[in-house]
Amino acid sequence: MLTLAVVVAHPDDEAYGIAGSVALHAENPDFRFVLVHATDGEGGDIRPGFPATPETLGGIRRAEDEAAWRAVGRPPDRHVWLGFPDGGLDQVPFEQLVDAVWAVLEGERPTVVHTFGPDGIFGHPDHIAIGAATDAAFARGASSSGLAFRRLLHGAVPESVFQRWNDQRAQMDLSVFDPSEMYHMRGVPDDEIGVVIDCRSVADRVVNGLREHGSQHHVMSDDPDDVERWKRVVSREWFVVAWPPDDAADRPLSSVFEGLP
Ligand SMILES: [Zn+2]
């Protein structure tokens, strides 16, 4: 079994950046996909005019997320909602967060674990907190032998791509990202990227999933109806190999499982 465990903070965090990798393995009978959401996303901004309230948003976003994976065409084999407070993950005692993630990972013994790196892609404190907790949970498993816990991946945007996207935003008169600001996208140095996935063949499926996150379209895209632009954005996924340290020293890997037995 090749098990991929994805651990994120909010419903929609995994709609970008890893959904293409999942879709590429959709037809593989040996592939197992475990998804962990730390929160229900109940603290998110509600799109103007969308029929939700702060009280109903968490349930709506859970349902959107499940519909999104059906639209991608490869729902998780197991989907765990940890139920921590949206916007408050960095206030949860760290060991409590680690234990909650470990409770899933210990039973699943995943081959590869994917989460946020210390940049949180957007500097979001929830992203940074769940990424750090997942790293710590992974470390508990990585000390064991066997075929599990072979690779830890951090989602990332290469600095060169970040700069290109920001230049395009400036040309389109859209607000540009300032990586020193919280909730703004940031890149990581290109030479830290250890995995580059070509998702062009499944980009339409990834966009089908993104479009199910209807309560969040206004924060996910400047024009959610511009499907072609969304497809270009999701046509690549990039990861930093956080463990083992020398796993991708020679070349970018082209699959999350490449080189693993
Ligand atoms: Zn998020």
PDB file of C-alpha atoms and ligand atoms in Angstrom:
ATOM      1  CA  MET A   1       0.000   0.000   0.000  1.00  0.00           C
ATOM      2  CA  LEU A   2       1.199   3.510  -0.827  1.00  0.00           C
ATOM      3  CA  THR A   3      -0.510   5.693   1.745  1.00  0.00           C
ATOM      4  CA  LEU A   4      -0.482   9.462   1.506  1.00  0.00           C
ATOM      5  CA  ALA A   5      -1.610  11.335   4.626  1.00  0.00           C
ATOM      6  CA  VAL A   6      -2.439  15.013   4.100  1.00  0.00           C
ATOM      7  CA  VAL A   7      -2.725  17.118   7.268  1.00  0.00           C
ATOM      8  CA  VAL A   8      -4.009  20.689   6.919  1.00  0.00           C
ATOM      9  CA  ALA A   9      -5.785  23.361   8.940  1.00  0.00           C
ATOM     10  CA  HIS A  10      -8.896  24.317   6.952  1.00  0.00           C
ATOM     11  CA  PRO A  11     -11.265  22.826   4.379  1.00  0.00           C
ATOM     12  CA  ASP A  12      -9.871  24.135   1.043  1.00  0.00           C
ATOM     13  CA  ASP A  13      -6.207  24.176   2.188  1.00  0.00           C
ATOM     14  CA  GLU A  14      -5.685  20.924   0.314  1.00  0.00           C
ATOM     15  CA  ALA A  15      -7.767  21.977  -2.720  1.00  0.00           C
ATOM     16  CA  TYR A  16      -4.652  23.703  -4.037  1.00  0.00           C
ATOM     17  CA  GLY A  17      -1.185  22.254  -3.905  1.00  0.00           C
ATOM     18  CA  ILE A  18      -1.821  18.530  -3.311  1.00  0.00           C
ATOM     19  CA  ALA A  19      -5.147  17.710  -5.022  1.00  0.00           C
ATOM     20  CA  GLY A  20      -3.377  17.181  -8.347  1.00  0.00           C
ATOM     21  CA  SER A  21      -0.963  14.691  -6.801  1.00  0.00           C
ATOM     22  CA  VAL A  22      -3.917  12.772  -5.378  1.00  0.00           C
ATOM     23  CA  ALA A  23      -5.761  12.821  -8.717  1.00  0.00           C
ATOM     24  CA  LEU A  24      -2.684  11.485 -10.507  1.00  0.00           C
ATOM     25  CA  HIS A  25      -2.837   8.378  -8.285  1.00  0.00           C
ATOM     26  CA  ALA A  26      -6.617   8.002  -8.499  1.00  0.00           C
ATOM     27  CA  GLU A  27      -6.548   4.850 -10.619  1.00  0.00           C
ATOM     28  CA  ASN A  28      -3.800   3.127  -8.613  1.00  0.00           C
ATOM     29  CA  PRO A  29      -5.386   0.283  -6.576  1.00  0.00           C
ATOM     30  CA  ASP A  30      -2.457   0.361  -4.140  1.00  0.00           C
ATOM     31  CA  PHE A  31      -2.976   4.041  -3.326  1.00  0.00           C
ATOM     32  CA  ARG A  32      -4.579   5.000   0.002  1.00  0.00           C
ATOM     33  CA  PHE A  33      -5.468   8.617   0.735  1.00  0.00           C
ATOM     34  CA  VAL A  34      -5.949   9.819   4.326  1.00  0.00           C
ATOM     35  CA  LEU A  35      -7.026  13.419   4.886  1.00  0.00           C
ATOM     36  CA  VAL A  36      -6.927  15.255   8.222  1.00  0.00           C
ATOM     37  CA  HIS A  37      -8.492  18.660   8.806  1.00  0.00           C
ATOM     38  CA  ALA A  38      -7.612  20.310  12.104  1.00  0.00           C
ATOM     39  CA  THR A  39     -10.617  22.671  11.947  1.00  0.00           C
ATOM     40  CA  ASP A  40     -13.992  22.908  10.207  1.00  0.00           C
ATOM     41  CA  GLY A  41     -13.075  26.345   8.837  1.00  0.00           C
ATOM     42  CA  GLU A  42     -15.906  27.988  10.745  1.00  0.00           C
ATOM     43  CA  GLY A  43     -13.929  31.220  11.145  1.00  0.00           C
ATOM     44  CA  GLY A  44     -13.541  31.867   7.418  1.00  0.00           C
ATOM     45  CA  ASP A  45     -14.861  34.885   5.548  1.00  0.00           C
ATOM     46  CA  ILE A  46     -18.266  34.186   4.046  1.00  0.00           C
ATOM     47  CA  ARG A  47     -18.552  35.199   0.409  1.00  0.00           C
ATOM     48  CA  PRO A  48     -20.937  38.158   0.109  1.00  0.00           C
ATOM     49  CA  GLY A  49     -24.411  36.875  -0.718  1.00  0.00           C
ATOM     50  CA  PHE A  50     -23.560  33.264   0.151  1.00  0.00           C
ATOM     51  CA  PRO A  51     -26.278  31.665   2.325  1.00  0.00           C
ATOM     52  CA  ALA A  52     -24.260  30.942   5.455  1.00  0.00           C
ATOM     53  CA  THR A  53     -23.826  32.411   8.916  1.00  0.00           C
ATOM     54  CA  PRO A  54     -20.886  32.124  11.300  1.00  0.00           C
ATOM     55  CA  GLU A  55     -22.928  29.427  13.072  1.00  0.00           C
ATOM     56  CA  THR A  56     -23.521  27.331   9.955  1.00  0.00           C
ATOM     57  CA  LEU A  57     -20.259  27.941   8.101  1.00  0.00           C
ATOM     58  CA  GLY A  58     -18.299  25.050   9.661  1.00  0.00           C
ATOM     59  CA  GLY A  59     -20.832  22.442   8.581  1.00  0.00           C
ATOM     60  CA  ILE A  60     -21.161  24.024   5.155  1.00  0.00           C
ATOM     61  CA  ARG A  61     -17.413  24.005   4.608  1.00  0.00           C
ATOM     62  CA  ARG A  62     -17.146  20.357   5.659  1.00  0.00           C
ATOM     63  CA  ALA A  63     -19.811  19.495   3.096  1.00  0.00           C
ATOM     64  CA  GLU A  64     -18.090  21.661   0.449  1.00  0.00           C
ATOM     65  CA  ASP A  65     -14.835  19.878   1.089  1.00  0.00           C
ATOM     66  CA  GLU A  66     -16.391  16.439   0.746  1.00  0.00           C
ATOM     67  CA  ALA A  67     -18.166  17.525  -2.464  1.00  0.00           C
ATOM     68  CA  ALA A  68     -14.870  18.912  -3.739  1.00  0.00           C
ATOM     69  CA  TRP A  69     -13.138  15.564  -3.429  1.00  0.00           C
ATOM     70  CA  ARG A  70     -16.024  13.839  -5.183  1.00  0.00           C
ATOM     71  CA  ALA A  71     -15.574  16.400  -7.983  1.00  0.00           C
ATOM     72  CA  VAL A  72     -11.841  15.650  -8.136  1.00  0.00           C
ATOM     73  CA  GLY A  73     -12.878  12.038  -8.527  1.00  0.00           C
ATOM     74  CA  ARG A  74     -10.847  10.521  -5.716  1.00  0.00           C
ATOM     75  CA  PRO A  75     -12.481  10.994  -2.304  1.00  0.00           C
ATOM     76  CA  PRO A  76     -10.315  10.199   0.726  1.00  0.00           C
ATOM     77  CA  ASP A  77     -10.330   6.620   1.961  1.00  0.00           C
ATOM     78  CA  ARG A  78     -10.444   8.134   5.421  1.00  0.00           C
ATOM     79  CA  HIS A  79     -11.275  11.742   6.303  1.00  0.00           C
ATOM     80  CA  VAL A  80     -10.695  12.904   9.883  1.00  0.00           C
ATOM     81  CA  TRP A  81     -12.026  16.200  11.276  1.00  0.00           C
ATOM     82  CA  LEU A  82     -10.168  17.033  14.490  1.00  0.00           C
ATOM     83  CA  GLY A  83     -12.545  19.865  15.431  1.00  0.00           C
ATOM     84  CA  PHE A  84     -10.027  22.341  16.789  1.00  0.00           C
ATOM     85  CA  PRO A  85     -11.009  26.036  16.665  1.00  0.00           C
ATOM     86  CA  ASP A  86     -10.504  27.819  13.352  1.00  0.00           C
ATOM     87  CA  GLY A  87      -8.230  30.790  13.920  1.00  0.00           C
ATOM     88  CA  GLY A  88      -6.993  29.345  17.206  1.00  0.00           C
ATOM     89  CA  LEU A  89      -4.686  26.453  16.334  1.00  0.00           C
ATOM     90  CA  ASP A  90      -1.677  28.370  17.600  1.00  0.00           C
ATOM     91  CA  GLN A  91      -3.467  28.673  20.967  1.00  0.00           C
ATOM     92  CA  VAL A  92      -4.002  24.908  21.329  1.00  0.00           C
ATOM     93  CA  PRO A  93      -1.331  23.368  23.593  1.00  0.00           C
ATOM     94  CA  PHE A  94       1.261  22.085  21.118  1.00  0.00           C
ATOM     95  CA  GLU A  95       1.469  18.553  22.551  1.00  0.00           C
ATOM     96  CA  GLN A  96      -2.328  18.260  22.336  1.00  0.00           C
ATOM     97  CA  LEU A  97      -2.161  19.080  18.632  1.00  0.00           C
ATOM     98  CA  VAL A  98       0.725  16.660  18.081  1.00  0.00           C
ATOM     99  CA  ASP A  99      -1.096  13.880  19.941  1.00  0.00           C
ATOM    100  CA  ALA A 100      -4.240  14.399  17.844  1.00  0.00           C
ATOM    101  CA  VAL A 101      -2.293  14.135  14.579  1.00  0.00           C
ATOM    102  CA  TRP A 102      -0.251  11.217  15.874  1.00  0.00           C
ATOM    103  CA  ALA A 103      -3.414   9.329  16.820  1.00  0.00           C
ATOM    104  CA  VAL A 104      -4.250   9.202  13.097  1.00  0.00           C
ATOM    105  CA  LEU A 105      -0.735   8.671  11.761  1.00  0.00           C
ATOM    106  CA  GLU A 106       0.107   5.934  14.262  1.00  0.00           C
ATOM    107  CA  GLY A 107      -2.795   3.806  13.060  1.00  0.00           C
ATOM    108  CA  GLU A 108      -2.345   4.529   9.363  1.00  0.00           C
ATOM    109  CA  ARG A 109       1.454   4.268   9.164  1.00  0.00           C
ATOM    110  CA  PRO A 110       1.509   6.381   5.974  1.00  0.00           C
ATOM    111  CA  THR A 111       4.276   6.101   3.410  1.00  0.00           C
ATOM    112  CA  VAL A 112       4.292   9.860   2.799  1.00  0.00           C
ATOM    113  CA  VAL A 113       2.956  12.709   4.922  1.00  0.00           C
ATOM    114  CA  HIS A 114       2.150  16.133   3.480  1.00  0.00           C
ATOM    115  CA  THR A 115       1.552  19.310   5.467  1.00  0.00           C
ATOM    116  CA  PHE A 116       2.523  22.980   5.667  1.00  0.00           C
ATOM    117  CA  GLY A 117       6.088  24.158   6.130  1.00  0.00           C
ATOM    118  CA  PRO A 118       7.124  26.961   8.476  1.00  0.00           C
ATOM    119  CA  ASP A 119       6.040  29.589   5.924  1.00  0.00           C
ATOM    120  CA  GLY A 120       2.449  28.304   6.009  1.00  0.00           C
ATOM    121  CA  ILE A 121       2.296  29.390   2.315  1.00  0.00           C
ATOM    122  CA  PHE A 122       0.421  32.488   3.520  1.00  0.00           C
ATOM    123  CA  GLY A 123       2.023  32.971   6.918  1.00  0.00           C
ATOM    124  CA  HIS A 124      -1.316  31.912   8.446  1.00  0.00           C
ATOM    125  CA  PRO A 125      -0.740  31.022  12.133  1.00  0.00           C
ATOM    126  CA  ASP A 126      -3.130  28.043  11.837  1.00  0.00           C
ATOM    127  CA  HIS A 127      -1.133  26.685   8.890  1.00  0.00           C
ATOM    128  CA  ILE A 128       2.163  27.141  10.699  1.00  0.00           C
ATOM    129  CA  ALA A 129       0.800  25.484  13.870  1.00  0.00           C
ATOM    130  CA  ILE A 130      -0.633  22.389  12.162  1.00  0.00           C
ATOM    131  CA  GLY A 131       2.513  22.049  10.038  1.00  0.00           C
ATOM    132  CA  ALA A 132       4.764  22.118  13.096  1.00  0.00           C
ATOM    133  CA  ALA A 133       2.526  19.647  14.950  1.00  0.00           C
ATOM    134  CA  THR A 134       2.494  17.295  11.966  1.00  0.00           C
ATOM    135  CA  ASP A 135       6.280  17.503  11.708  1.00  0.00           C
ATOM    136  CA  ALA A 136       6.512  16.527  15.386  1.00  0.00           C
ATOM    137  CA  ALA A 137       4.027  13.663  14.940  1.00  0.00           C
ATOM    138  CA  PHE A 138       5.935  12.463  11.861  1.00  0.00           C
ATOM    139  CA  ALA A 139       9.164  12.460  13.878  1.00  0.00           C
ATOM    140  CA  ARG A 140       7.606   9.974  16.304  1.00  0.00           C
ATOM    141  CA  GLY A 141       6.959   7.596  13.420  1.00  0.00           C
ATOM    142  CA  ALA A 142      10.127   8.252  11.467  1.00  0.00           C
ATOM    143  CA  SER A 143      12.177   6.757  14.277  1.00  0.00           C
ATOM    144  CA  SER A 144      10.444   3.411  13.672  1.00  0.00           C
ATOM    145  CA  SER A 145      11.657   1.060  10.947  1.00  0.00           C
ATOM    146  CA  GLY A 146       9.667  -0.406   8.088  1.00  0.00           C
ATOM    147  CA  LEU A 147       7.903   0.991   5.058  1.00  0.00           C
ATOM    148  CA  ALA A 148       5.991   3.757   6.839  1.00  0.00           C
ATOM    149  CA  PHE A 149       6.982   7.369   7.477  1.00  0.00           C
ATOM    150  CA  ARG A 150       9.418   7.358   4.563  1.00  0.00           C
ATOM    151  CA  ARG A 151       8.954  10.956   3.420  1.00  0.00           C
ATOM    152  CA  LEU A 152       7.651  14.224   4.872  1.00  0.00           C
ATOM    153  CA  LEU A 153       6.608  16.878   2.367  1.00  0.00           C
ATOM    154  CA  HIS A 154       5.886  20.561   2.918  1.00  0.00           C
ATOM    155  CA  GLY A 155       3.686  22.327   0.390  1.00  0.00           C
ATOM    156  CA  ALA A 156       5.494  25.318  -1.108  1.00  0.00           C
ATOM    157  CA  VAL A 157       5.587  27.883  -3.884  1.00  0.00           C
ATOM    158  CA  PRO A 158       9.038  28.392  -5.451  1.00  0.00           C
ATOM    159  CA  GLU A 159      10.304  31.947  -5.164  1.00  0.00           C
ATOM    160  CA  SER A 160      10.634  32.279  -8.965  1.00  0.00           C
ATOM    161  CA  VAL A 161       6.997  31.231  -9.470  1.00  0.00           C
ATOM    162  CA  PHE A 162       5.845  33.506  -6.670  1.00  0.00           C
ATOM    163  CA  GLN A 163       7.628  36.429  -8.331  1.00  0.00           C
ATOM    164  CA  ARG A 164       6.095  35.604 -11.721  1.00  0.00           C
ATOM    165  CA  TRP A 165       2.596  35.388 -10.248  1.00  0.00           C
ATOM    166  CA  ASN A 166       3.092  38.655  -8.404  1.00  0.00           C
ATOM    167  CA  ASP A 167       4.345  40.353 -11.589  1.00  0.00           C
ATOM    168  CA  GLN A 168       1.250  39.094 -13.419  1.00  0.00           C
ATOM    169  CA  ARG A 169      -0.954  40.428 -10.621  1.00  0.00           C
ATOM    170  CA  ALA A 170       0.678  43.841 -10.905  1.00  0.00           C
ATOM    171  CA  GLN A 171       0.123  43.836 -14.682  1.00  0.00           C
ATOM    172  CA  MET A 172      -3.553  42.959 -14.119  1.00  0.00           C
ATOM    173  CA  ASP A 173      -3.904  45.769 -11.555  1.00  0.00           C
ATOM    174  CA  LEU A 174      -4.584  43.229  -8.804  1.00  0.00           C
ATOM    175  CA  SER A 175      -3.173  43.685  -5.305  1.00  0.00           C
ATOM    176  CA  VAL A 176       0.306  42.153  -5.034  1.00  0.00           C
ATOM    177  CA  PHE A 177       1.417  39.864  -2.215  1.00  0.00           C
ATOM    178  CA  ASP A 178       3.814  41.243   0.377  1.00  0.00           C
ATOM    179  CA  PRO A 179       5.548  38.199   1.905  1.00  0.00           C
ATOM    180  CA  SER A 180       6.295  40.125   5.080  1.00  0.00           C
ATOM    181  CA  GLU A 181       2.550  40.445   5.762  1.00  0.00           C
ATOM    182  CA  MET A 182       0.410  37.784   7.416  1.00  0.00           C
ATOM    183  CA  TYR A 183      -2.127  36.121   5.073  1.00  0.00           C
ATOM    184  CA  HIS A 184      -0.006  37.083   2.046  1.00  0.00           C
ATOM    185  CA  MET A 185       1.508  34.406  -0.140  1.00  0.00           C
ATOM    186  CA  ARG A 186       5.247  33.859   0.108  1.00  0.00           C
ATOM    187  CA  GLY A 187       7.759  31.732  -1.779  1.00  0.00           C
ATOM    188  CA  VAL A 188      10.600  29.482  -0.706  1.00  0.00           C
ATOM    189  CA  PRO A 189      14.034  29.520  -2.403  1.00  0.00           C
ATOM    190  CA  ASP A 190      13.899  27.494  -5.623  1.00  0.00           C
ATOM    191  CA  ASP A 191      16.804  25.288  -4.548  1.00  0.00           C
ATOM    192  CA  GLU A 192      14.778  24.055  -1.549  1.00  0.00           C
ATOM    193  CA  ILE A 193      12.119  22.521  -3.830  1.00  0.00           C
ATOM    194  CA  GLY A 194      12.620  18.746  -3.927  1.00  0.00           C
ATOM    195  CA  VAL A 195       9.474  17.602  -5.727  1.00  0.00           C
ATOM    196  CA  VAL A 196       7.820  19.107  -8.809  1.00  0.00           C
ATOM    197  CA  ILE A 197       4.584  17.473  -9.981  1.00  0.00           C
ATOM    198  CA  ASP A 198       3.236  17.996 -13.500  1.00  0.00           C
ATOM    199  CA  CYS A 199      -0.539  18.158 -12.899  1.00  0.00           C
ATOM    200  CA  ARG A 200      -1.614  19.376 -16.335  1.00  0.00           C
ATOM    201  CA  SER A 201      -3.383  16.089 -17.146  1.00  0.00           C
ATOM    202  CA  VAL A 202      -5.608  16.423 -14.060  1.00  0.00           C
ATOM    203  CA  ALA A 203      -5.884  20.227 -13.839  1.00  0.00           C
ATOM    204  CA  ASP A 204      -9.536  20.180 -14.916  1.00  0.00           C
ATOM    205  CA  ARG A 205     -10.354  17.774 -12.079  1.00  0.00           C
ATOM    206  CA  VAL A 206      -8.517  19.955  -9.550  1.00  0.00           C
ATOM    207  CA  VAL A 207     -10.451  23.014 -10.730  1.00  0.00           C
ATOM    208  CA  ASN A 208     -13.725  21.062 -10.475  1.00  0.00           C
ATOM    209  CA  GLY A 209     -12.831  20.524  -6.816  1.00  0.00           C
ATOM    210  CA  LEU A 210     -11.886  24.151  -6.203  1.00  0.00           C
ATOM    211  CA  ARG A 211     -15.203  25.316  -7.585  1.00  0.00           C
ATOM    212  CA  GLU A 212     -17.079  23.301  -4.928  1.00  0.00           C
ATOM    213  CA  HIS A 213     -15.688  25.597  -2.216  1.00  0.00           C
ATOM    214  CA  GLY A 214     -18.449  28.095  -2.976  1.00  0.00           C
ATOM    215  CA  SER A 215     -18.367  29.931   0.341  1.00  0.00           C
ATOM    216  CA  GLN A 216     -14.684  30.769  -0.203  1.00  0.00           C
ATOM    217  CA  HIS A 217     -14.421  31.647  -3.902  1.00  0.00           C
ATOM    218  CA  HIS A 218     -13.800  35.316  -3.159  1.00  0.00           C
ATOM    219  CA  VAL A 219     -10.666  34.508  -1.143  1.00  0.00           C
ATOM    220  CA  MET A 220      -9.493  31.689  -3.417  1.00  0.00           C
ATOM    221  CA  SER A 221      -9.482  33.490  -6.748  1.00  0.00           C
ATOM    222  CA  ASP A 222      -9.871  36.959  -8.183  1.00  0.00           C
ATOM    223  CA  ASP A 223     -12.166  35.497 -10.828  1.00  0.00           C
ATOM    224  CA  PRO A 224     -13.529  32.036  -9.918  1.00  0.00           C
ATOM    225  CA  ASP A 225     -15.194  31.790 -13.330  1.00  0.00           C
ATOM    226  CA  ASP A 226     -11.836  32.082 -15.119  1.00  0.00           C
ATOM    227  CA  VAL A 227     -11.369  28.324 -15.334  1.00  0.00           C
ATOM    228  CA  GLU A 228      -8.433  28.553 -17.737  1.00  0.00           C
ATOM    229  CA  ARG A 229      -6.474  30.744 -15.334  1.00  0.00           C
ATOM    230  CA  TRP A 230      -7.277  28.396 -12.441  1.00  0.00           C
ATOM    231  CA  LYS A 231      -6.084  25.446 -14.544  1.00  0.00           C
ATOM    232  CA  ARG A 232      -2.764  27.169 -15.198  1.00  0.00           C
ATOM    233  CA  VAL A 233      -2.310  27.882 -11.487  1.00  0.00           C
ATOM    234  CA  VAL A 234      -2.895  24.228 -10.518  1.00  0.00           C
ATOM    235  CA  SER A 235      -0.848  22.736 -13.345  1.00  0.00           C
ATOM    236  CA  ARG A 236       2.189  22.299 -11.054  1.00  0.00           C
ATOM    237  CA  GLU A 237       2.587  21.297  -7.423  1.00  0.00           C
ATOM    238  CA  TRP A 238       5.804  21.842  -5.492  1.00  0.00           C
ATOM    239  CA  PHE A 239       7.068  20.352  -2.258  1.00  0.00           C
ATOM    240  CA  VAL A 240      10.018  20.746   0.030  1.00  0.00           C
ATOM    241  CA  VAL A 241      11.269  17.356   1.234  1.00  0.00           C
ATOM    242  CA  ALA A 242      11.452  17.971   4.974  1.00  0.00           C
ATOM    243  CA  TRP A 243      12.500  14.376   5.747  1.00  0.00           C
ATOM    244  CA  PRO A 244      14.720  12.535   5.126  1.00  0.00           C
ATOM    245  CA  PRO A 245      17.237  15.345   4.805  1.00  0.00           C
ATOM    246  CA  ASP A 246      19.011  14.103   1.655  1.00  0.00           C
ATOM    247  CA  ASP A 247      16.011  12.431  -0.043  1.00  0.00           C
ATOM    248  CA  ALA A 248      15.896  14.689  -3.085  1.00  0.00           C
ATOM    249  CA  ALA A 249      19.418  16.021  -3.089  1.00  0.00           C
ATOM    250  CA  ASP A 250      20.140  15.183  -6.725  1.00  0.00           C
ATOM    251  CA  ARG A 251      17.036  16.128  -8.627  1.00  0.00           C
ATOM    252  CA  PRO A 252      13.476  17.184  -8.210  1.00  0.00           C
ATOM    253  CA  LEU A 253      11.298  14.105  -7.800  1.00  0.00           C
ATOM    254  CA  SER A 254       8.281  13.971 -10.121  1.00  0.00           C
ATOM    255  CA  SER A 255       5.901  11.999  -7.889  1.00  0.00           C
ATOM    256  CA  VAL A 256       5.274  12.024  -4.141  1.00  0.00           C
ATOM    257  CA  PHE A 257       6.144   8.306  -4.003  1.00  0.00           C
ATOM    258  CA  GLU A 258       9.081   8.312  -6.477  1.00  0.00           C
ATOM    259  CA  GLY A 259      11.960   6.185  -5.295  1.00  0.00           C
ATOM    260  CA  LEU A 260      10.011   4.565  -2.454  1.00  0.00           C
ATOM    261  CA  PRO A 261       9.404   0.813  -2.401  1.00  0.00           C
TER     262      PRO A 261
HETATM  263 ZN    ZN B   1      -6.061  27.624   5.441  1.00  0.00          ZN
END
